PDB file of C-alpha atoms in Angstrom:
ATOM      1  CA  MET A 172      27.965 -17.830 -19.188  1.00 89.00           C
ATOM      2  CA  ARG A 173      26.405 -14.351 -19.157  1.00 96.00           C
ATOM      3  CA  VAL A 174      23.357 -13.078 -17.280  1.00 97.00           C
ATOM      4  CA  LEU A 175      21.377  -9.835 -17.621  1.00 97.00           C
ATOM      5  CA  ILE A 176      19.698  -8.327 -14.538  1.00 97.00           C
ATOM      6  CA  VAL A 177      16.918  -5.813 -15.209  1.00 97.00           C
ATOM      7  CA  ASP A 178      15.874  -3.911 -12.082  1.00 95.00           C
ATOM      8  CA  ASP A 179      15.461  -0.229 -11.200  1.00 92.00           C
ATOM      9  CA  SER A 180      16.923  -0.782  -7.733  1.00 91.00           C
ATOM     10  CA  SER A 181      20.705  -0.598  -7.547  1.00 91.00           C
ATOM     11  CA  VAL A 182      20.552  -2.556  -4.307  1.00 91.00           C
ATOM     12  CA  MET A 183      18.449  -5.338  -5.797  1.00 90.00           C
ATOM     13  CA  ARG A 184      20.773  -5.619  -8.799  1.00 93.00           C
ATOM     14  CA  LYS A 185      23.673  -6.056  -6.374  1.00 91.00           C
ATOM     15  CA  ILE A 186      21.702  -8.557  -4.284  1.00 89.00           C
ATOM     16  CA  VAL A 187      20.834 -10.699  -7.292  1.00 91.00           C
ATOM     17  CA  ALA A 188      24.379 -10.541  -8.665  1.00 92.00           C
ATOM     18  CA  ARG A 189      25.802 -11.564  -5.313  1.00 88.00           C
ATOM     19  CA  GLY A 190      23.235 -14.342  -4.935  1.00 89.00           C
ATOM     20  CA  LEU A 191      24.096 -15.755  -8.366  1.00 91.00           C
ATOM     21  CA  ARG A 192      27.774 -15.908  -7.484  1.00 89.00           C
ATOM     22  CA  GLN A 193      27.071 -17.403  -4.035  1.00 88.00           C
ATOM     23  CA  ALA A 194      24.830 -20.019  -5.644  1.00 89.00           C
ATOM     24  CA  GLY A 195      27.899 -21.356  -7.395  1.00 89.00           C
ATOM     25  CA  PHE A 196      26.949 -20.779 -11.021  1.00 90.00           C
ATOM     26  CA  LYS A 197      29.886 -20.372 -13.369  1.00 88.00           C
ATOM     27  CA  ILE A 198      28.933 -16.934 -14.585  1.00 91.00           C
ATOM     28  CA  THR A 199      31.502 -14.912 -16.469  1.00 92.00           C
ATOM     29  CA  ASP A 200      29.584 -11.644 -16.870  1.00 94.00           C
ATOM     30  CA  ILE A 201      26.615 -10.073 -15.146  1.00 95.00           C
ATOM     31  CA  LEU A 202      25.268  -7.046 -17.000  1.00 97.00           C
ATOM     32  CA  GLU A 203      22.687  -4.684 -15.523  1.00 96.00           C
ATOM     33  CA  ALA A 204      19.868  -2.514 -16.843  1.00 97.00           C
ATOM     34  CA  GLY A 205      17.830  -0.033 -14.783  1.00 95.00           C
ATOM     35  CA  ASP A 206      14.453  -0.671 -16.451  1.00 96.00           C
ATOM     36  CA  GLY A 207      12.843  -2.654 -19.237  1.00 97.00           C
ATOM     37  CA  GLN A 208      13.644  -0.090 -21.910  1.00 97.00           C
ATOM     38  CA  GLN A 209      17.312  -0.033 -20.939  1.00 98.00           C
ATOM     39  CA  GLY A 210      17.216  -3.821 -21.048  1.00 98.00           C
ATOM     40  CA  MET A 211      15.791  -3.772 -24.585  1.00 98.00           C
ATOM     41  CA  ASP A 212      18.348  -1.171 -25.684  1.00 97.00           C
ATOM     42  CA  LEU A 213      21.140  -3.357 -24.352  1.00 97.00           C
ATOM     43  CA  LEU A 214      19.742  -6.489 -26.009  1.00 97.00           C
ATOM     44  CA  LYS A 215      19.745  -4.746 -29.398  1.00 95.00           C
ATOM     45  CA  THR A 216      23.520  -4.643 -29.320  1.00 95.00           C
ATOM     46  CA  ASP A 217      24.301  -7.644 -27.139  1.00 95.00           C
ATOM     47  CA  SER A 218      22.144 -10.759 -27.182  1.00 95.00           C
ATOM     48  CA  ASN A 219      24.583 -13.313 -25.798  1.00 95.00           C
ATOM     49  CA  PHE A 220      22.818 -14.074 -22.522  1.00 97.00           C
ATOM     50  CA  LYS A 221      22.031 -17.439 -20.993  1.00 96.00           C
ATOM     51  CA  LEU A 222      19.360 -15.930 -18.725  1.00 97.00           C
ATOM     52  CA  ILE A 223      17.558 -12.655 -17.965  1.00 97.00           C
ATOM     53  CA  LEU A 224      16.371 -11.885 -14.437  1.00 96.00           C
ATOM     54  CA  SER A 225      13.776  -9.117 -14.385  1.00 95.00           C
ATOM     55  CA  ASP A 226      11.958  -7.103 -11.748  1.00 91.00           C
ATOM     56  CA  TRP A 227       8.201  -6.514 -12.090  1.00 87.00           C
ATOM     57  CA  ASN A 228       7.677  -2.901 -10.948  1.00 83.00           C
ATOM     58  CA  MET A 229       9.990  -0.575 -12.871  1.00 88.00           C
ATOM     59  CA  PRO A 230       9.682   2.923 -14.341  1.00 89.00           C
ATOM     60  CA  VAL A 231       9.633   3.578 -18.109  1.00 95.00           C
ATOM     61  CA  MET A 232       8.992  -0.088 -19.040  1.00 95.00           C
ATOM     62  CA  ASP A 233       7.795  -2.557 -16.412  1.00 91.00           C
ATOM     63  CA  GLY A 234       8.706  -6.211 -16.214  1.00 92.00           C
ATOM     64  CA  LEU A 235       5.586  -7.521 -17.933  1.00 93.00           C
ATOM     65  CA  SER A 236       6.057  -5.170 -20.920  1.00 95.00           C
ATOM     66  CA  PHE A 237       9.718  -6.105 -21.016  1.00 96.00           C
ATOM     67  CA  VAL A 238       8.883  -9.816 -21.247  1.00 96.00           C
ATOM     68  CA  LYS A 239       6.436  -9.113 -24.075  1.00 96.00           C
ATOM     69  CA  SER A 240       9.002  -6.971 -25.902  1.00 97.00           C
ATOM     70  CA  VAL A 241      11.685  -9.639 -25.672  1.00 97.00           C
ATOM     71  CA  ARG A 242       9.318 -12.386 -26.823  1.00 97.00           C
ATOM     72  CA  SER A 243       8.241 -10.331 -29.830  1.00 96.00           C
ATOM     73  CA  GLY A 244      11.811  -9.247 -30.563  1.00 95.00           C
ATOM     74  CA  PRO A 245      14.328 -10.475 -33.131  1.00 94.00           C
ATOM     75  CA  PRO A 246      15.309 -14.185 -33.217  1.00 94.00           C
ATOM     76  CA  ALA A 247      18.578 -13.526 -31.404  1.00 94.00           C
ATOM     77  CA  ILE A 248      16.801 -12.501 -28.210  1.00 96.00           C
ATOM     78  CA  LYS A 249      13.263 -13.883 -28.307  1.00 95.00           C
ATOM     79  CA  ASN A 250      14.190 -17.282 -26.847  1.00 95.00           C
ATOM     80  CA  ILE A 251      16.394 -16.126 -23.976  1.00 97.00           C
ATOM     81  CA  PRO A 252      14.857 -17.501 -20.745  1.00 97.00           C
ATOM     82  CA  ILE A 253      13.413 -14.811 -18.458  1.00 97.00           C
ATOM     83  CA  VAL A 254      12.825 -15.308 -14.745  1.00 96.00           C
ATOM     84  CA  MET A 255      10.862 -12.668 -12.841  1.00 93.00           C
ATOM     85  CA  VAL A 256      12.326 -11.615  -9.478  1.00 89.00           C
ATOM     86  CA  THR A 257       9.687  -9.809  -7.486  1.00 82.00           C
ATOM     87  CA  THR A 258       7.852  -9.470  -4.210  1.00 76.00           C
ATOM     88  CA  GLU A 259       4.530  -9.804  -5.995  1.00 59.00           C
ATOM     89  CA  GLY A 260       3.572 -13.397  -5.308  1.00 55.00           C
ATOM     90  CA  GLY A 261      -0.032 -13.038  -6.428  1.00 58.00           C
ATOM     91  CA  GLU A 262      -1.074 -15.899  -8.665  1.00 61.00           C
ATOM     92  CA  SER A 263      -2.640 -13.569 -11.212  1.00 67.00           C
ATOM     93  CA  LYS A 264       0.564 -11.573 -11.669  1.00 74.00           C
ATOM     94  CA  VAL A 265       2.726 -14.656 -11.867  1.00 76.00           C
ATOM     95  CA  GLY A 266       0.233 -16.096 -14.316  1.00 84.00           C
ATOM     96  CA  ALA A 267       0.312 -12.942 -16.431  1.00 88.00           C
ATOM     97  CA  ALA A 268       4.104 -13.039 -16.596  1.00 87.00           C
ATOM     98  CA  MET A 269       4.135 -16.720 -17.556  1.00 91.00           C
ATOM     99  CA  GLU A 270       1.446 -16.159 -20.186  1.00 93.00           C
ATOM    100  CA  ALA A 271       3.546 -13.346 -21.627  1.00 93.00           C
ATOM    101  CA  GLY A 272       6.477 -15.715 -21.972  1.00 95.00           C
ATOM    102  CA  ALA A 273       8.376 -15.626 -18.684  1.00 96.00           C
ATOM    103  CA  ASN A 274       9.970 -18.946 -17.787  1.00 96.00           C
ATOM    104  CA  GLY A 275       9.928 -18.737 -14.011  1.00 93.00           C
ATOM    105  CA  HIS A 276       9.393 -16.633 -10.920  1.00 91.00           C
ATOM    106  CA  ILE A 277      11.466 -16.022  -7.789  1.00 90.00           C
ATOM    107  CA  LYS A 278      10.047 -14.230  -4.789  1.00 84.00           C
ATOM    108  CA  LYS A 279      12.046 -11.810  -2.666  1.00 80.00           C
ATOM    109  CA  PRO A 280      13.479 -12.334  -0.130  1.00 76.00           C
ATOM    110  CA  PHE A 281      15.476 -15.269  -1.448  1.00 82.00           C
ATOM    111  CA  THR A 282      18.608 -17.137  -0.465  1.00 82.00           C
ATOM    112  CA  PRO A 283      21.468 -18.375  -2.685  1.00 85.00           C
ATOM    113  CA  GLU A 284      19.992 -21.852  -2.179  1.00 88.00           C
ATOM    114  CA  THR A 285      16.689 -20.671  -3.643  1.00 89.00           C
ATOM    115  CA  LEU A 286      18.495 -19.245  -6.661  1.00 91.00           C
ATOM    116  CA  GLN A 287      20.454 -22.465  -7.031  1.00 92.00           C
ATOM    117  CA  THR A 288      17.279 -24.552  -7.030  1.00 93.00           C
ATOM    118  CA  GLU A 289      15.193 -22.292  -9.229  1.00 92.00           C
ATOM    119  CA  LEU A 290      17.826 -21.331 -11.793  1.00 94.00           C
ATOM    120  CA  GLU A 291      19.808 -24.530 -12.181  1.00 93.00           C
ATOM    121  CA  ARG A 292      17.772 -25.640 -15.208  1.00 93.00           C
ATOM    122  CA  PHE A 293      18.675 -22.415 -17.027  1.00 93.00           C
ATOM    123  CA  LEU A 294      22.331 -22.155 -16.007  1.00 89.00           C
ATOM    124  CA  LYS A 295      23.632 -25.702 -16.466  1.00 78.00           C
TER     125      LYS A 295
ATOM    126  CA  MET B  36     -12.495 -21.789   2.249  1.00 54.00           C
ATOM    127  CA  SER B  37     -14.488 -18.642   3.180  1.00 66.00           C
ATOM    128  CA  GLU B  38     -13.030 -15.164   2.793  1.00 71.00           C
ATOM    129  CA  PRO B  39     -11.556 -13.771   6.018  1.00 79.00           C
ATOM    130  CA  ASN B  40     -13.323 -10.767   7.556  1.00 84.00           C
ATOM    131  CA  ALA B  41     -11.581  -7.406   8.035  1.00 83.00           C
ATOM    132  CA  THR B  42     -10.367  -8.128  11.550  1.00 88.00           C
ATOM    133  CA  GLU B  43      -9.011 -11.517  10.578  1.00 90.00           C
ATOM    134  CA  MET B  44      -7.263 -10.031   7.529  1.00 90.00           C
ATOM    135  CA  MET B  45      -5.674  -7.340   9.685  1.00 91.00           C
ATOM    136  CA  ASN B  46      -4.487  -9.890  12.237  1.00 93.00           C
ATOM    137  CA  ARG B  47      -3.081 -12.133   9.529  1.00 93.00           C
ATOM    138  CA  LEU B  48      -1.234  -9.227   7.942  1.00 94.00           C
ATOM    139  CA  LEU B  49       0.189  -8.007  11.266  1.00 96.00           C
ATOM    140  CA  ASN B  50       1.371 -11.494  12.180  1.00 96.00           C
ATOM    141  CA  GLY B  51       2.798 -11.909   8.697  1.00 95.00           C
ATOM    142  CA  LEU B  52       4.561  -8.575   8.942  1.00 96.00           C
ATOM    143  CA  ARG B  53       6.254  -9.457  12.185  1.00 96.00           C
ATOM    144  CA  LEU B  54       7.428 -12.814  10.837  1.00 95.00           C
ATOM    145  CA  ALA B  55       8.515 -11.299   7.520  1.00 94.00           C
ATOM    146  CA  VAL B  56      10.896  -8.853   9.195  1.00 95.00           C
ATOM    147  CA  THR B  57      12.698 -11.618  11.062  1.00 93.00           C
ATOM    148  CA  GLU B  58      12.823 -13.858   7.997  1.00 89.00           C
ATOM    149  CA  MET B  59      14.063 -11.094   5.717  1.00 88.00           C
ATOM    150  CA  MET B  60      16.815 -10.018   8.097  1.00 90.00           C
ATOM    151  CA  THR B  61      17.931 -13.601   8.594  1.00 87.00           C
ATOM    152  CA  ALA B  62      17.761 -14.686   4.956  1.00 81.00           C
ATOM    153  CA  MET B  63      19.009 -11.561   3.214  1.00 79.00           C
ATOM    154  CA  ALA B  64      21.064  -9.614   5.758  1.00 82.00           C
ATOM    155  CA  MET B  65      22.229 -12.600   7.780  1.00 82.00           C
ATOM    156  CA  SER B  66      21.574 -10.501  10.857  1.00 84.00           C
ATOM    157  CA  GLU B  67      20.193 -11.563  14.174  1.00 87.00           C
ATOM    158  CA  VAL B  68      17.065  -9.619  14.931  1.00 93.00           C
ATOM    159  CA  VAL B  69      15.110  -9.864  18.165  1.00 94.00           C
ATOM    160  CA  PHE B  70      11.465  -8.876  18.416  1.00 96.00           C
ATOM    161  CA  ALA B  71      11.452  -6.323  21.239  1.00 96.00           C
ATOM    162  CA  GLY B  72       7.827  -5.338  21.562  1.00 95.00           C
ATOM    163  CA  GLN B  73       4.637  -4.087  20.034  1.00 95.00           C
ATOM    164  CA  GLU B  74       2.539  -1.019  20.791  1.00 95.00           C
ATOM    165  CA  SER B  75      -0.411   0.785  19.352  1.00 94.00           C
ATOM    166  CA  CYS B  76      -0.647   4.527  18.723  1.00 91.00           C
ATOM    167  CA  ASP B  77      -3.151   6.924  17.163  1.00 88.00           C
ATOM    168  CA  ALA B  78      -0.954   8.553  14.530  1.00 87.00           C
ATOM    169  CA  PHE B  79       1.019   7.166  11.609  1.00 91.00           C
ATOM    170  CA  SER B  80       3.935   9.555  11.906  1.00 88.00           C
ATOM    171  CA  LEU B  81       7.576   8.642  11.219  1.00 87.00           C
ATOM    172  CA  SER B  82      10.616  10.826  11.770  1.00 86.00           C
ATOM    173  CA  SER B  83      13.601   8.466  11.763  1.00 86.00           C
ATOM    174  CA  GLU B  84      16.541   9.247   9.484  1.00 90.00           C
ATOM    175  CA  VAL B  85      15.411   6.510   7.107  1.00 93.00           C
ATOM    176  CA  VAL B  86      11.925   5.458   6.084  1.00 94.00           C
ATOM    177  CA  GLY B  87      10.585   3.043   3.478  1.00 96.00           C
ATOM    178  CA  LEU B  88       6.847   3.159   2.812  1.00 96.00           C
ATOM    179  CA  VAL B  89       4.461   0.851   0.959  1.00 95.00           C
ATOM    180  CA  ARG B  90       0.757   1.515   0.441  1.00 95.00           C
ATOM    181  CA  LEU B  91      -1.762  -1.340   0.548  1.00 94.00           C
ATOM    182  CA  ASP B  92      -5.029  -1.305  -1.348  1.00 92.00           C
ATOM    183  CA  GLY B  93      -7.644  -3.695  -2.596  1.00 89.00           C
ATOM    184  CA  GLN B  94      -9.691  -5.678  -0.121  1.00 86.00           C
ATOM    185  CA  LEU B  95      -7.941  -3.839   2.684  1.00 88.00           C
ATOM    186  CA  HIS B  96      -6.322  -0.375   2.702  1.00 90.00           C
ATOM    187  CA  GLY B  97      -3.339   0.666   4.727  1.00 94.00           C
ATOM    188  CA  MET B  98       0.227   1.836   4.970  1.00 96.00           C
ATOM    189  CA  VAL B  99       3.364   0.084   6.187  1.00 96.00           C
ATOM    190  CA  GLY B 100       6.560   1.943   7.070  1.00 96.00           C
ATOM    191  CA  VAL B 101      10.007   0.644   7.975  1.00 96.00           C
ATOM    192  CA  ALA B 102      12.128   3.097   9.960  1.00 95.00           C
ATOM    193  CA  CYS B 103      15.657   3.152  11.351  1.00 95.00           C
ATOM    194  CA  SER B 104      18.803   5.237  11.603  1.00 94.00           C
ATOM    195  CA  LYS B 105      20.995   5.866   8.593  1.00 93.00           C
ATOM    196  CA  ASP B 106      23.835   3.946  10.260  1.00 93.00           C
ATOM    197  CA  LEU B 107      21.637   0.873  10.732  1.00 94.00           C
ATOM    198  CA  LEU B 108      20.383   1.047   7.154  1.00 94.00           C
ATOM    199  CA  ARG B 109      23.952   1.327   5.916  1.00 94.00           C
ATOM    200  CA  GLU B 110      24.879  -1.791   7.923  1.00 94.00           C
ATOM    201  CA  ILE B 111      21.842  -3.767   6.707  1.00 94.00           C
ATOM    202  CA  VAL B 112      22.365  -2.827   3.055  1.00 93.00           C
ATOM    203  CA  SER B 113      26.070  -3.550   3.387  1.00 93.00           C
ATOM    204  CA  ARG B 114      25.317  -7.077   4.577  1.00 91.00           C
ATOM    205  CA  ILE B 115      22.665  -7.654   1.927  1.00 88.00           C
ATOM    206  CA  VAL B 116      24.796  -6.598  -1.032  1.00 88.00           C
ATOM    207  CA  GLY B 117      28.181  -7.694   0.320  1.00 85.00           C
ATOM    208  CA  LEU B 118      29.903  -4.315   0.101  1.00 88.00           C
ATOM    209  CA  ALA B 119      31.637  -2.370   2.858  1.00 92.00           C
ATOM    210  CA  PRO B 120      29.364   0.267   4.431  1.00 91.00           C
ATOM    211  CA  ALA B 121      31.717   3.025   3.310  1.00 90.00           C
ATOM    212  CA  ASP B 122      31.382   1.905  -0.312  1.00 90.00           C
ATOM    213  CA  LEU B 123      27.627   2.462  -0.425  1.00 92.00           C
ATOM    214  CA  ILE B 124      26.446   5.544  -2.258  1.00 91.00           C
ATOM    215  CA  MET B 125      23.300   7.589  -1.627  1.00 91.00           C
ATOM    216  CA  GLU B 126      21.417   5.703  -4.365  1.00 91.00           C
ATOM    217  CA  ASP B 127      22.144   2.456  -2.517  1.00 92.00           C
ATOM    218  CA  LEU B 128      20.689   3.865   0.696  1.00 92.00           C
ATOM    219  CA  LEU B 129      17.562   5.189  -1.017  1.00 93.00           C
ATOM    220  CA  ASP B 130      17.046   1.931  -2.901  1.00 93.00           C
ATOM    221  CA  GLY B 131      17.930  -0.027   0.241  1.00 93.00           C
ATOM    222  CA  ALA B 132      15.219   1.690   2.295  1.00 94.00           C
ATOM    223  CA  ALA B 133      12.735   1.028  -0.498  1.00 93.00           C
ATOM    224  CA  GLU B 134      13.737  -2.628  -0.856  1.00 91.00           C
ATOM    225  CA  LEU B 135      13.484  -3.212   2.884  1.00 93.00           C
ATOM    226  CA  ALA B 136       9.893  -1.996   2.830  1.00 94.00           C
ATOM    227  CA  ASN B 137       9.216  -3.855  -0.414  1.00 90.00           C
ATOM    228  CA  MET B 138      10.536  -7.198   0.807  1.00 89.00           C
ATOM    229  CA  VAL B 139       8.952  -6.928   4.237  1.00 93.00           C
ATOM    230  CA  CYS B 140       5.550  -6.174   2.697  1.00 92.00           C
ATOM    231  CA  GLY B 141       5.933  -8.896   0.087  1.00 88.00           C
ATOM    232  CA  GLY B 142       6.734 -11.378   2.844  1.00 89.00           C
ATOM    233  CA  MET B 143       3.793 -10.091   4.888  1.00 92.00           C
ATOM    234  CA  LYS B 144       1.388 -10.625   2.002  1.00 89.00           C
ATOM    235  CA  THR B 145       2.705 -14.094   1.269  1.00 86.00           C
ATOM    236  CA  LYS B 146       2.465 -15.174   4.896  1.00 90.00           C
ATOM    237  CA  ALA B 147      -1.000 -13.661   5.366  1.00 91.00           C
ATOM    238  CA  GLN B 148      -2.261 -15.569   2.311  1.00 86.00           C
ATOM    239  CA  ILE B 149      -4.641 -12.795   1.313  1.00 83.00           C
ATOM    240  CA  GLY B 150      -4.883 -12.535  -2.427  1.00 74.00           C
ATOM    241  CA  ASN B 151      -6.795  -9.300  -2.899  1.00 82.00           C
ATOM    242  CA  VAL B 152      -4.319  -6.897  -1.371  1.00 87.00           C
ATOM    243  CA  ASN B 153      -2.076  -4.956  -3.729  1.00 87.00           C
ATOM    244  CA  LEU B 154       1.243  -3.379  -2.784  1.00 88.00           C
ATOM    245  CA  SER B 155       2.348  -0.046  -4.224  1.00 89.00           C
ATOM    246  CA  PRO B 156       5.907   0.503  -5.405  1.00 86.00           C
ATOM    247  CA  PRO B 157       7.899   1.581  -2.334  1.00 91.00           C
ATOM    248  CA  VAL B 158       8.707   5.167  -1.387  1.00 93.00           C
ATOM    249  CA  SER B 159      11.988   5.880   0.397  1.00 94.00           C
ATOM    250  CA  ILE B 160      13.089   8.846   2.471  1.00 93.00           C
ATOM    251  CA  VAL B 161      16.642   9.317   3.716  1.00 90.00           C
ATOM    252  CA  GLY B 162      17.224  12.570   5.530  1.00 87.00           C
ATOM    253  CA  GLN B 163      17.732  14.425   8.770  1.00 82.00           C
ATOM    254  CA  GLU B 164      14.769  16.606   9.677  1.00 83.00           C
ATOM    255  CA  TYR B 165      11.355  15.624   8.385  1.00 85.00           C
ATOM    256  CA  ILE B 166       8.118  14.020   9.490  1.00 88.00           C
ATOM    257  CA  ALA B 167       6.381  11.532   7.220  1.00 88.00           C
ATOM    258  CA  GLN B 168       2.714  11.452   8.100  1.00 88.00           C
ATOM    259  CA  TRP B 169      -0.244   9.498   6.767  1.00 90.00           C
ATOM    260  CA  LYS B 170      -3.571  10.820   8.009  1.00 89.00           C
ATOM    261  CA  THR B 171      -5.838   7.957   8.899  1.00 88.00           C
ATOM    262  CA  ASN B 172      -8.533   7.262  11.444  1.00 86.00           C
ATOM    263  CA  ARG B 173      -7.192   3.785  12.063  1.00 88.00           C
ATOM    264  CA  PRO B 174      -4.669   3.019  14.814  1.00 91.00           C
ATOM    265  CA  THR B 175      -1.049   2.268  14.010  1.00 95.00           C
ATOM    266  CA  THR B 176       0.744  -0.820  15.276  1.00 96.00           C
ATOM    267  CA  VAL B 177       4.453  -0.336  15.895  1.00 96.00           C
ATOM    268  CA  PHE B 178       6.745  -3.376  16.019  1.00 97.00           C
ATOM    269  CA  THR B 179      10.200  -2.840  17.492  1.00 97.00           C
ATOM    270  CA  PHE B 180      13.122  -5.077  16.551  1.00 96.00           C
ATOM    271  CA  GLN B 181      16.494  -4.951  18.238  1.00 96.00           C
ATOM    272  CA  MET B 182      19.594  -5.572  16.166  1.00 93.00           C
ATOM    273  CA  ASP B 183      23.226  -5.407  17.214  1.00 89.00           C
ATOM    274  CA  GLU B 184      23.659  -2.109  15.406  1.00 88.00           C
ATOM    275  CA  GLY B 185      20.440  -0.406  16.447  1.00 93.00           C
ATOM    276  CA  VAL B 186      16.674  -0.470  16.505  1.00 96.00           C
ATOM    277  CA  LEU B 187      14.393  -1.137  13.541  1.00 96.00           C
ATOM    278  CA  ARG B 188      10.754  -0.095  13.812  1.00 96.00           C
ATOM    279  CA  VAL B 189       7.955  -1.219  11.554  1.00 97.00           C
ATOM    280  CA  TYR B 190       4.717   0.787  11.461  1.00 96.00           C
ATOM    281  CA  ALA B 191       1.465  -0.595  10.125  1.00 96.00           C
ATOM    282  CA  SER B 192      -1.860   1.157   9.830  1.00 95.00           C
ATOM    283  CA  LEU B 193      -4.395  -1.256   8.344  1.00 92.00           C
TER     284      LEU B 193
END
């Protein structure tokens, strides 16, 4: 099972990767991208992901634009579940991400238990 | 439910900020943190080795800063990401300072339950000799938290 983490913060990418492993998911590979554009570039050559976890605020291409790009992308990537991982808990922003095609939302800070609960349906 | 007035919003945010620091350190860094006091000062001026800053705007304007020593930041980030302190690179420290401020402010906003306050992307400073100043006519509240490895201070001018 492979997961893509899209976040401009090296620390947050490490936090999410560690949390996924601590949550007990049987993940074989965790790939990382530093912004939405890097995420799209990676997905053009490698679409074999069970889940994408994406930040909201990123340079070059933010999380909302990234979700829209994936959902309007080629068939191989357009149905990959995307969960936003962000501090922005405002209903309007969560709503905008869900309207754009995101499948869920996790607020920072989170625990491995939170990841386990929120991501289980995607990583069975 | 009626909209809170400015004083109530400020109090909610300050209470939320204090709680968010403890929660974040416990949940993410698995560190014991003890609230060691609160004071008010006229200037928003930070000169610790490490600072993370987030600007607030919308229904209420302000600035929040998280400040500590580089050694404490290294320890906190090490615990959060699960790497030895010596394995952290400069990018990790810069991003770590930013994420501390980001998560603390996100937690503050959630706990305060005020919808119309927006948080800017965080700014981080890791250095030796500098002063980060935000000129404002509002007072600054400084929360001090004691951790085993040092002191963490959180500044809020709202």
